[in-house]
Short mmCIF file of C-alpha atoms in Angstrom, two decimals:
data_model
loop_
_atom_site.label_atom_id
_atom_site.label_comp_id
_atom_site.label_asym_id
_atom_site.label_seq_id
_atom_site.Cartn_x
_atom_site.Cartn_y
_atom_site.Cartn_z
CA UNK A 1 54.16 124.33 84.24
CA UNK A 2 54.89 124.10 80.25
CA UNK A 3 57.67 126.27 79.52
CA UNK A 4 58.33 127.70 75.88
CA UNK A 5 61.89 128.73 75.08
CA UNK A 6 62.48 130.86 72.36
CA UNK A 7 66.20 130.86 70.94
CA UNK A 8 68.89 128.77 69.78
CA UNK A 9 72.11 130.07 71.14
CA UNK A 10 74.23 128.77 74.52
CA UNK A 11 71.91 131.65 76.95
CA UNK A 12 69.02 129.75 75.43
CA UNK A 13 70.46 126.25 76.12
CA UNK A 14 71.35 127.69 80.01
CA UNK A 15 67.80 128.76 80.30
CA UNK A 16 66.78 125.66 79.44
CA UNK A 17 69.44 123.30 81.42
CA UNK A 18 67.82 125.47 84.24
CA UNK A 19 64.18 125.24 83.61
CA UNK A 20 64.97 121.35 82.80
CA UNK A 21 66.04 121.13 86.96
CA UNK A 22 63.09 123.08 87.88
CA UNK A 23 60.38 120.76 89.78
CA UNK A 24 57.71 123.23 88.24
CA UNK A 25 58.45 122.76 84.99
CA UNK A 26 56.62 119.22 83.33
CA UNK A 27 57.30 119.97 79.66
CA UNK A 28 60.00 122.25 78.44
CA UNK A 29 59.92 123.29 74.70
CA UNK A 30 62.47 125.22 72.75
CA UNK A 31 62.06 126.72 68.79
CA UNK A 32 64.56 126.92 66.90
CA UNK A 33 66.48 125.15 69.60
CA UNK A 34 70.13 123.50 68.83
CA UNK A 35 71.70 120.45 69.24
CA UNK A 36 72.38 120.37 72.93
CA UNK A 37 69.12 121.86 73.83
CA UNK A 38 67.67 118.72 72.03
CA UNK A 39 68.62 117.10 75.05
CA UNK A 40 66.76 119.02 77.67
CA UNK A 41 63.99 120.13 75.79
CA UNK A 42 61.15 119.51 72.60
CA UNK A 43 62.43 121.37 69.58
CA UNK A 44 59.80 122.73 67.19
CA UNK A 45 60.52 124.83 63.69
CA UNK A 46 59.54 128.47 63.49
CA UNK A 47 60.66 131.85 62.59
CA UNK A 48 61.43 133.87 65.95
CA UNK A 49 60.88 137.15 64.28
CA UNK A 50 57.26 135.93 63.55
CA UNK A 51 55.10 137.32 66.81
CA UNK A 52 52.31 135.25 65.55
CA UNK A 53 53.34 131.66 64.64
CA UNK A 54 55.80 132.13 67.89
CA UNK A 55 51.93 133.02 69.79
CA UNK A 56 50.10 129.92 67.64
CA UNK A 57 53.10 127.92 68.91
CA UNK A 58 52.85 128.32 72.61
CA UNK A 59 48.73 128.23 72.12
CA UNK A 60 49.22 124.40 70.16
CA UNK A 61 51.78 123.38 73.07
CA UNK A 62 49.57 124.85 76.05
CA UNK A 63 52.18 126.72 77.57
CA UNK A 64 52.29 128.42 80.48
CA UNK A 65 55.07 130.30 80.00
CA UNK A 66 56.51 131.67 76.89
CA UNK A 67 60.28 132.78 77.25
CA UNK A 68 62.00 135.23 74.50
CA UNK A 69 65.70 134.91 74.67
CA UNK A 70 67.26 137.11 71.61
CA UNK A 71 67.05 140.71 71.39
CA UNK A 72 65.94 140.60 67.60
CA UNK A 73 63.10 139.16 68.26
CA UNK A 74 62.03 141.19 71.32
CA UNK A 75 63.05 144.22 69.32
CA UNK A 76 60.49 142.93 66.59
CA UNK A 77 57.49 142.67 69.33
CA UNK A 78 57.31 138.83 69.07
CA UNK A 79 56.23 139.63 73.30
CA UNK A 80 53.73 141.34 72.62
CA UNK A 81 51.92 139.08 69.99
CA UNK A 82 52.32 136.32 73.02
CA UNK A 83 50.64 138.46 75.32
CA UNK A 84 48.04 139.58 73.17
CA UNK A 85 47.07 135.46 72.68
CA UNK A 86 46.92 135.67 76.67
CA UNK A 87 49.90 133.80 77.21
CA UNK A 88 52.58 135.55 80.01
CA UNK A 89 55.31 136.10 78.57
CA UNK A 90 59.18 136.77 79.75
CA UNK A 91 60.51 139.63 77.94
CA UNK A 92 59.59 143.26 76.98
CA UNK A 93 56.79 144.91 75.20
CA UNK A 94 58.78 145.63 71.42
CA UNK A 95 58.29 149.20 72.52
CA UNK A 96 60.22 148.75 75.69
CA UNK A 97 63.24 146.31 73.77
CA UNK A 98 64.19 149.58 72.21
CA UNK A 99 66.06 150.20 75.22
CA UNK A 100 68.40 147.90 73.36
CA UNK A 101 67.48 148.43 70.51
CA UNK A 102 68.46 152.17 69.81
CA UNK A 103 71.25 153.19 71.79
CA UNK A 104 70.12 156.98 71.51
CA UNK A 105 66.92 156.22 72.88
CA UNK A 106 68.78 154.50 75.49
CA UNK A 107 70.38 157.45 76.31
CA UNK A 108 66.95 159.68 76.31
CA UNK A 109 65.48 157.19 78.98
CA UNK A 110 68.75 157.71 81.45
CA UNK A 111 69.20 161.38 80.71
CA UNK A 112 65.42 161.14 81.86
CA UNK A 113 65.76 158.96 85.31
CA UNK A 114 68.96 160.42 86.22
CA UNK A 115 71.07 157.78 85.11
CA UNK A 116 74.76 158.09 85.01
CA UNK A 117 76.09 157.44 81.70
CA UNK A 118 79.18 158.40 79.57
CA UNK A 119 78.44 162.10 77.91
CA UNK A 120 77.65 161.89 73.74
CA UNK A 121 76.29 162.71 70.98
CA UNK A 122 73.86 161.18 67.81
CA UNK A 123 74.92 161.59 64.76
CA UNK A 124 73.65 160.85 61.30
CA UNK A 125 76.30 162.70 59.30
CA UNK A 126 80.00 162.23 58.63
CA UNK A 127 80.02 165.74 59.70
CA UNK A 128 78.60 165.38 62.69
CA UNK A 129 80.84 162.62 63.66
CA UNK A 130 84.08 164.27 63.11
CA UNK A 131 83.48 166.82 65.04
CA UNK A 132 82.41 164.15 67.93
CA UNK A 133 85.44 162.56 67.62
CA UNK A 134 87.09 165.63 67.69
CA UNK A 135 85.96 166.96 70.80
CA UNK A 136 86.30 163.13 72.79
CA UNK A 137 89.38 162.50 71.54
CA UNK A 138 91.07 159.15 71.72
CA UNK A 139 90.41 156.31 72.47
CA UNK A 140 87.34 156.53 70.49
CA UNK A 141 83.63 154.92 71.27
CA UNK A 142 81.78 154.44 68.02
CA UNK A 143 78.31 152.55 68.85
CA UNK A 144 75.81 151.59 65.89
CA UNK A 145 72.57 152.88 67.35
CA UNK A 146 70.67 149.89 66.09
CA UNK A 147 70.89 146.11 67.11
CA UNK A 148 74.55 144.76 65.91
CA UNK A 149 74.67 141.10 67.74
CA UNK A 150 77.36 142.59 70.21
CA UNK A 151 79.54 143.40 67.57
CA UNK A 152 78.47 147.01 66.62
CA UNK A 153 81.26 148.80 69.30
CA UNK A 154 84.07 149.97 67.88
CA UNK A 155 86.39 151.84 70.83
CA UNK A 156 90.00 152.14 69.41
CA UNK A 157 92.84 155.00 69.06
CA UNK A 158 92.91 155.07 65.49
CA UNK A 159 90.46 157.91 64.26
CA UNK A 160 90.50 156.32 60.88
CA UNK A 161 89.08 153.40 62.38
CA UNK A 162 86.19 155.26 64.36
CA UNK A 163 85.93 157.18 61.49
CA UNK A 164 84.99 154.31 59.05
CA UNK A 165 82.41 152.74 61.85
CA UNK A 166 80.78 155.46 62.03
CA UNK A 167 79.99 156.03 57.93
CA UNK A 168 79.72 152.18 57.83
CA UNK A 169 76.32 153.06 60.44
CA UNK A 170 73.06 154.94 59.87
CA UNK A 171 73.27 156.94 63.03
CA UNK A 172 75.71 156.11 65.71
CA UNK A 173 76.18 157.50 69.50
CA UNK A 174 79.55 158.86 69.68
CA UNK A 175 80.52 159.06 73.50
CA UNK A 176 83.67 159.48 76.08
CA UNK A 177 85.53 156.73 77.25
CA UNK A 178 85.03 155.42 80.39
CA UNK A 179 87.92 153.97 82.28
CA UNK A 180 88.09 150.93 85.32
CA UNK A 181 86.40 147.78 84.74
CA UNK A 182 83.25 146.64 83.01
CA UNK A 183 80.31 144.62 84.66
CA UNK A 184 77.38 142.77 83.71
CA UNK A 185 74.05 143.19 85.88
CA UNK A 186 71.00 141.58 85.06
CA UNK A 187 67.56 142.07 86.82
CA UNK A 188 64.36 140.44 86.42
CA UNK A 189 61.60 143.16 86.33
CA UNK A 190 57.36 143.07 86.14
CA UNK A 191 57.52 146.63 85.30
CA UNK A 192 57.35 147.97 88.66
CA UNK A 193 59.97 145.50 91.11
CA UNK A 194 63.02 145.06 90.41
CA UNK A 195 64.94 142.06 91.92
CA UNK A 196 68.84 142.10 90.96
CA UNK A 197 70.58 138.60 90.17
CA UNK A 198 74.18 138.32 91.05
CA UNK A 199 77.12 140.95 88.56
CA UNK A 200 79.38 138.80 86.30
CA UNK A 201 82.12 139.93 83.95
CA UNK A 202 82.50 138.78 80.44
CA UNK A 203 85.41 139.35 77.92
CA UNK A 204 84.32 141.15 74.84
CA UNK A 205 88.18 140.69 72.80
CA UNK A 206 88.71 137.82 70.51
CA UNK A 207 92.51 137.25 72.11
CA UNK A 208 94.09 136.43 75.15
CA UNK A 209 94.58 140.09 76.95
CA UNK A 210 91.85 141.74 75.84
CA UNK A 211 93.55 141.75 72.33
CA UNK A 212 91.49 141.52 68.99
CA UNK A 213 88.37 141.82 67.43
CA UNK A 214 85.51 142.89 69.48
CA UNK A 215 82.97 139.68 69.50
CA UNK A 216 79.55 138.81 71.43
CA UNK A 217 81.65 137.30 74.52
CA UNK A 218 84.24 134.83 74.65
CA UNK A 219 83.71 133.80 78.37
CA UNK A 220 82.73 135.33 81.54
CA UNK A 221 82.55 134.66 85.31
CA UNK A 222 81.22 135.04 88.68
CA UNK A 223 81.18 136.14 91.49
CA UNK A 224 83.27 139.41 91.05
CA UNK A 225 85.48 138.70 94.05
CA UNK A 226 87.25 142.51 93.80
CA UNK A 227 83.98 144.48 93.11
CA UNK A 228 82.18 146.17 95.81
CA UNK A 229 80.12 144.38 98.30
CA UNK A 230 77.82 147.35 98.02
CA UNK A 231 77.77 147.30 94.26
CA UNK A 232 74.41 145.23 93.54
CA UNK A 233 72.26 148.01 96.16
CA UNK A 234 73.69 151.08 94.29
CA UNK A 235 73.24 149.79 90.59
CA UNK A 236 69.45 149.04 92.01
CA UNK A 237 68.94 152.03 93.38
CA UNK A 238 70.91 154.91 90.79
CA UNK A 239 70.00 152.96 87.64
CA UNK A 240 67.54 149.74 87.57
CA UNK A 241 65.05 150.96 89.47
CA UNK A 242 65.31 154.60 88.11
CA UNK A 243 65.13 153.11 84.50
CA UNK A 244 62.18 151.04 85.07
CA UNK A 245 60.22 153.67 86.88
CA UNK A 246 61.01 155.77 83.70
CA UNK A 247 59.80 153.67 81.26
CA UNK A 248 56.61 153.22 83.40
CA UNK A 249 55.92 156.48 83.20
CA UNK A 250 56.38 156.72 79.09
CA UNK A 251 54.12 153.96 78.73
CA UNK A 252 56.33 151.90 77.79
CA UNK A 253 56.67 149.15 81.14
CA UNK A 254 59.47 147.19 81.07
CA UNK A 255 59.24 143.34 82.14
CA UNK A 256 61.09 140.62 81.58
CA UNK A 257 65.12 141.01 82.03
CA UNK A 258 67.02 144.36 82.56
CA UNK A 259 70.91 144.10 81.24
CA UNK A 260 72.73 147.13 82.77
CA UNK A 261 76.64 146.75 81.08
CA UNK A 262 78.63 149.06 83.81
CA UNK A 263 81.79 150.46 84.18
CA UNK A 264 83.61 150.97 87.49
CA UNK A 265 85.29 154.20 86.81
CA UNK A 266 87.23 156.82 88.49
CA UNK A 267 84.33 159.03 88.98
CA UNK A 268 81.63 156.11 89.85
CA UNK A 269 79.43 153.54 88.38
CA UNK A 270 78.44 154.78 84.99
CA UNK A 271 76.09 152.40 82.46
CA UNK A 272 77.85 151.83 79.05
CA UNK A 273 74.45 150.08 77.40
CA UNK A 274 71.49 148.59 78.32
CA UNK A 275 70.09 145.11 77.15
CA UNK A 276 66.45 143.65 76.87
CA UNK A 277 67.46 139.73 77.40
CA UNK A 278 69.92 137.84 79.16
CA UNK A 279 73.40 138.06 77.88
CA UNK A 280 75.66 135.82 76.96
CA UNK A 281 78.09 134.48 78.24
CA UNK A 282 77.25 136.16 81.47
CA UNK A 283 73.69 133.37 81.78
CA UNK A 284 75.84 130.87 81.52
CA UNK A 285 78.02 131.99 85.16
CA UNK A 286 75.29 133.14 86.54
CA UNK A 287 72.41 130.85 86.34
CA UNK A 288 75.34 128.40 87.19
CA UNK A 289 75.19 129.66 90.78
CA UNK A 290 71.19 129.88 91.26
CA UNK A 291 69.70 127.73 93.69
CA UNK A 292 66.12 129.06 93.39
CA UNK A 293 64.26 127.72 90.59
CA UNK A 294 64.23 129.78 87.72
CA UNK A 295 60.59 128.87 86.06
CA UNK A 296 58.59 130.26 89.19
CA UNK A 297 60.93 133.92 89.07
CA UNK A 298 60.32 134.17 85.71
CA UNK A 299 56.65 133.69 85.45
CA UNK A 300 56.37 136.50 88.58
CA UNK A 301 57.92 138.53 86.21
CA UNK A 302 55.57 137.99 83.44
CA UNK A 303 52.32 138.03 85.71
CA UNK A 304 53.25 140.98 87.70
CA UNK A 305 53.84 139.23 90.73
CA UNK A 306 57.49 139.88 91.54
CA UNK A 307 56.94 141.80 94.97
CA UNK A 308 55.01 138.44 96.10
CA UNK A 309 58.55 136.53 95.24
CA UNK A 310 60.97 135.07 98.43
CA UNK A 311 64.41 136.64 98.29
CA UNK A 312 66.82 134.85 95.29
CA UNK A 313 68.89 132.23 97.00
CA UNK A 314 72.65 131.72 95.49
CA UNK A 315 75.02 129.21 95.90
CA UNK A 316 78.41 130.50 97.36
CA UNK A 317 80.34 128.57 94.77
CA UNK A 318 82.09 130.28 91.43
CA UNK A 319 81.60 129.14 88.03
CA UNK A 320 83.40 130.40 84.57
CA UNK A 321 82.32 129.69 80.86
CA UNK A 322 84.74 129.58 78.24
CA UNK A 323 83.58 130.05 74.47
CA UNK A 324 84.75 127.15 71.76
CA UNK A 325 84.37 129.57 68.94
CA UNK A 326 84.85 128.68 65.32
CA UNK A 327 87.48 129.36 62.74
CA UNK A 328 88.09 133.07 61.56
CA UNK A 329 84.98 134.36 63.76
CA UNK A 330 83.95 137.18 64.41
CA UNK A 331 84.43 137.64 60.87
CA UNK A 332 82.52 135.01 58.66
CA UNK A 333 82.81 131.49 60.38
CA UNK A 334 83.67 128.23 58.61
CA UNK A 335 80.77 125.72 59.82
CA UNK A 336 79.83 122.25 59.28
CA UNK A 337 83.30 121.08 60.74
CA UNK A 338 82.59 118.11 63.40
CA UNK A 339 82.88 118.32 67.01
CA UNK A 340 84.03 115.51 68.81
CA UNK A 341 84.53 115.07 72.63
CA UNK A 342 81.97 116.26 74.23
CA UNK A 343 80.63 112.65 75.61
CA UNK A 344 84.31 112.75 77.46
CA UNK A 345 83.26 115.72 79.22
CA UNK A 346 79.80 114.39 80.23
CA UNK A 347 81.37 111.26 81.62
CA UNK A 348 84.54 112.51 82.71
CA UNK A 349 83.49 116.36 84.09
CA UNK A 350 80.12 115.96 85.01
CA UNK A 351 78.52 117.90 87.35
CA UNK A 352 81.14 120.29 88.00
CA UNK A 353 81.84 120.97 84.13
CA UNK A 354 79.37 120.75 81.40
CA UNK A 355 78.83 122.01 77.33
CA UNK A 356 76.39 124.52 76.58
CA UNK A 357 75.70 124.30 73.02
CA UNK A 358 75.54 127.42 71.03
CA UNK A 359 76.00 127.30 66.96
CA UNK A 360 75.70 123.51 66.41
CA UNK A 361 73.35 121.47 64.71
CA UNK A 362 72.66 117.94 64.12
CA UNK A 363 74.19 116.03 60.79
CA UNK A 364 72.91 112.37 61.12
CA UNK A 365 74.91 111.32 64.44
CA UNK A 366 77.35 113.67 64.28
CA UNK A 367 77.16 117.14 65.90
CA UNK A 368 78.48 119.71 63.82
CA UNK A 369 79.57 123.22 64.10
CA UNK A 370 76.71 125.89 62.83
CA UNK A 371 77.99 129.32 64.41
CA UNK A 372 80.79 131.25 65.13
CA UNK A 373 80.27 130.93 69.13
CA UNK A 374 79.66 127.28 68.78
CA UNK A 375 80.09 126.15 72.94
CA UNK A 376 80.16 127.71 76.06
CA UNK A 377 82.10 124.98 78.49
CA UNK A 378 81.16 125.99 81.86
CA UNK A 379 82.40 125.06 85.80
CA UNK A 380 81.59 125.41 89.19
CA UNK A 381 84.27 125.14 92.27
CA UNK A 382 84.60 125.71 95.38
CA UNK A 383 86.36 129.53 93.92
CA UNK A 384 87.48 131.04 90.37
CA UNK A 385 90.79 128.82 90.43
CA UNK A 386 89.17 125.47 91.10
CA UNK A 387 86.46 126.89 88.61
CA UNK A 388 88.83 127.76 85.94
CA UNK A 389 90.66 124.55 86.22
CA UNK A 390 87.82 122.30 85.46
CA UNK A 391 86.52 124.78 82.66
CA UNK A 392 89.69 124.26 80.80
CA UNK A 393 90.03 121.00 81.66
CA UNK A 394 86.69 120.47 79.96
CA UNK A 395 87.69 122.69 76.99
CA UNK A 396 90.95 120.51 75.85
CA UNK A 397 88.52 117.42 75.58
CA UNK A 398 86.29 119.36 73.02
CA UNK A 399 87.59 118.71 70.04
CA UNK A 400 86.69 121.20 66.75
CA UNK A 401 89.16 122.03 63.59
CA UNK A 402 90.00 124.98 63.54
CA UNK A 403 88.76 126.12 66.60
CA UNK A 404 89.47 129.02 69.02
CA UNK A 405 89.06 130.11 72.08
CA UNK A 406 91.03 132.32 74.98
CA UNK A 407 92.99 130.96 77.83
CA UNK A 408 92.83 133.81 80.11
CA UNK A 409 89.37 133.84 81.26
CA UNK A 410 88.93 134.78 84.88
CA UNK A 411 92.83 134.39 85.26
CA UNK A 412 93.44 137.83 86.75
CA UNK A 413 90.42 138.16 88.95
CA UNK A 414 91.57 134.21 90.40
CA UNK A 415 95.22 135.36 90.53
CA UNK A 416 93.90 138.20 92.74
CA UNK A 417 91.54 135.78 94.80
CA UNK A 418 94.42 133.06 95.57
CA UNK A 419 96.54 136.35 96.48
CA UNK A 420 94.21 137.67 98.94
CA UNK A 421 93.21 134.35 100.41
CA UNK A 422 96.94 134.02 100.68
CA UNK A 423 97.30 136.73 102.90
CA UNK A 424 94.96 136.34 105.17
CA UNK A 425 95.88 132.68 106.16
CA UNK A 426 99.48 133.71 106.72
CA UNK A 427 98.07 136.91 109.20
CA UNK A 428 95.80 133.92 110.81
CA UNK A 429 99.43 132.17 111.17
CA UNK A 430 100.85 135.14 112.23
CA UNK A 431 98.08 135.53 115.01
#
């Protein structure tokens, strides 16, 4: 199989480190590609946004496979120009992206399939969103309505704040805060099955505890040792499966990859947003712990052969990704600044700990940054505290001026993990 990737970020370079180990796969392609994908994969020049040179690509390479990683171009129906060329193609119909792409019509498609969701309203007018503000209350959940990189949620106390994200937007979805923790679910999808991959959690605040900036994910992990052993068969059952059936029967099938962002509240699972693509960081935990080849699930997926697929096999291991992000992001990064280090890791932490490469680019030999998430260092161990250790490990041999990244990844949910395991060796004692 000849597999086109289409991306350039750290979820790209995970897709392809894991189509790279697939059997299947004989040539693996990637456009724009990065630095570190370079090493797993063809690069090749072309706009992502453009549906048809992305189509003429794929048709000049002979690939079997054409994989869309980025919601942008998804959103702009670069899919569908694939699939019209007769190539299958993993991700949605542009139509379908706009599950992601407009948070309101997001919210349509649940009210619709009986979706549990936070209450809210649309608005286009300062008016109208004082007076949702008003009747939430604090803290406040601004959303732009259109794509925003992972960056367009506001949720803070300070009205003045919400206030100003919401006149900065065209039309935003104003909604009440949800409480408990957040989860990431992904789920491949032909438009019909739905087969879940395993939850992960990601950490959305520049700083250590959850302090800062909102960003697009400084680090994430899996498995979710204190969620619900049950959680996977209920999200599939009150919310992927409803939401695909939905779109269905608009028209408007969804294939490719399902993102359901969830929070674990008081009252019940509830979906904060849907995504069209794989997130990231989240990719980079859970393809970590994949056993079956990726190429064949995602090609059922794009041929409409899911239900023909043999159950997803995971390993029982942990893994955790930690972003190296660059100076002063999320707010305008300084790039070009060389990274140094990461041959250390390949000699020193390999296989347990490897870089994914996310904003960096070649300058002569050197690798240089090009981003403000510029690596995603991720580990597997035998659990989240041998995990952890050998991310970080891996992290202080990266070397990047100026760079930043948090130290509490995954700290609390190992914490709880080594607490647990803890206790039950000293009842085994006991008995």
């Amino acid at each position: 199989m000849k597999v086109l990737v289409i991306g350039s970020g750290a979820r790209e370079h995970a897709l392809c480190r894991s189509l790279s180990l697939d059997p299947d796969v004989t040539a693996l392609h990637c456009a724009p590609g990065n630095a570190g994908i370079a090493e797993v994969a063809e690069l090749h020049r072309v706009d992502a946004l453009d549906g048809k040179a992305v189509a003429a690509l794929a048709g000049d390479l002979g690939a079997d496979l054409v994989v869309v990683g980025p919601e942008a171009p998804l959103v702009a129906g670069v899919a569908d120009a694939v699939r019209e060329a007769g190539i299958p193609v993993f991700g949605p119909s542009g139509e379908a992206a706009q599950l992601e792409g407009s948070k309101a019509f997001a919210k349509d498609v649940m009210a619709a399939a009986g979706v549990p969701t936070a209450r809210s309203y649309v608005c286009t007018t300062e008016e109208e969103a004082a007076e949702a503000l008003d009747a939430f209350g604090a803290p406040y959940v601004v959303k732009d309505d259109g794509l925003a990189a992972g960056k367009g949620v506001v949720v803070t106390h300070d009205l003045e704040a919400a206030t100003a994200h919401a006149a900065a937007c065209e039309r935003v979805v104003i909604e009440e805060f949800l409480d408990g923790p957040e989860v990431s679910l992904f789920a491949v999808t032909d438009g019909r099955s739905v087969v879940p991959l395993q939850p992960a959690q990601d950490f959305k605040r520049a700083l250590d505890g959850d302090e800062g900036p909102n960003t697009g994910g400084m680090g994430a992990y899996s498995p979710l040792p204190w969620a619900d052993p049950k959680l996977v068969e209920e999200v599939l059952k009150t919310v992927l499966q409803p939401t695909v059936d939905e779109m269905r029967r608009r028209g408007a099938a969804f294939s490719g990859l399902l993102y359901a962002g969830l929070a674990i509240t008081s009252r019940g699972v509830r979906v904060i947003e849907f995504n069209a693509r794989f997130g990231d960081p989240e990719t980079q935990v859970v393809l970590a712990r994949l056993k079956t080849p990726l190429a064949g699930v995602l090609l059922a997926a794009a041929t409409g052969t899911l239900d023909t697929l043999e159950p997803l096999r995971w390993s029982e291991d942990a893994a955790v990704t930690v972003v190296v992000a660059s100076h002063n992001y999320p707010g305008t990064p300084r790039t070009g600044d060389p990274i140094t280090g990461l041959d250390e890791v390949a000699a020193e932490d390999a296989p347990h700990a490897y870089v994914l490469h996310a904003g960096t680019k070649r300058d002569g030999d050197a690798v240089v940054s090009a981003g403000g998430r510029v690596l995603s260092v991720t580990a597997i161990g035998t659990d989240l505290a041998e995990a952890r250790a050998r991310a970080y490990r891996a992290v202080a041999r990266v070397r990047l001026d100026g760079s930043q990244h948090r130290t509490d990844i995954a700290a609390k949910a190992a914490s709880a993990t080594e607490a647990t395991g803890t206790a039950v060796a000293a009842e085994a004692a006991e008995a």
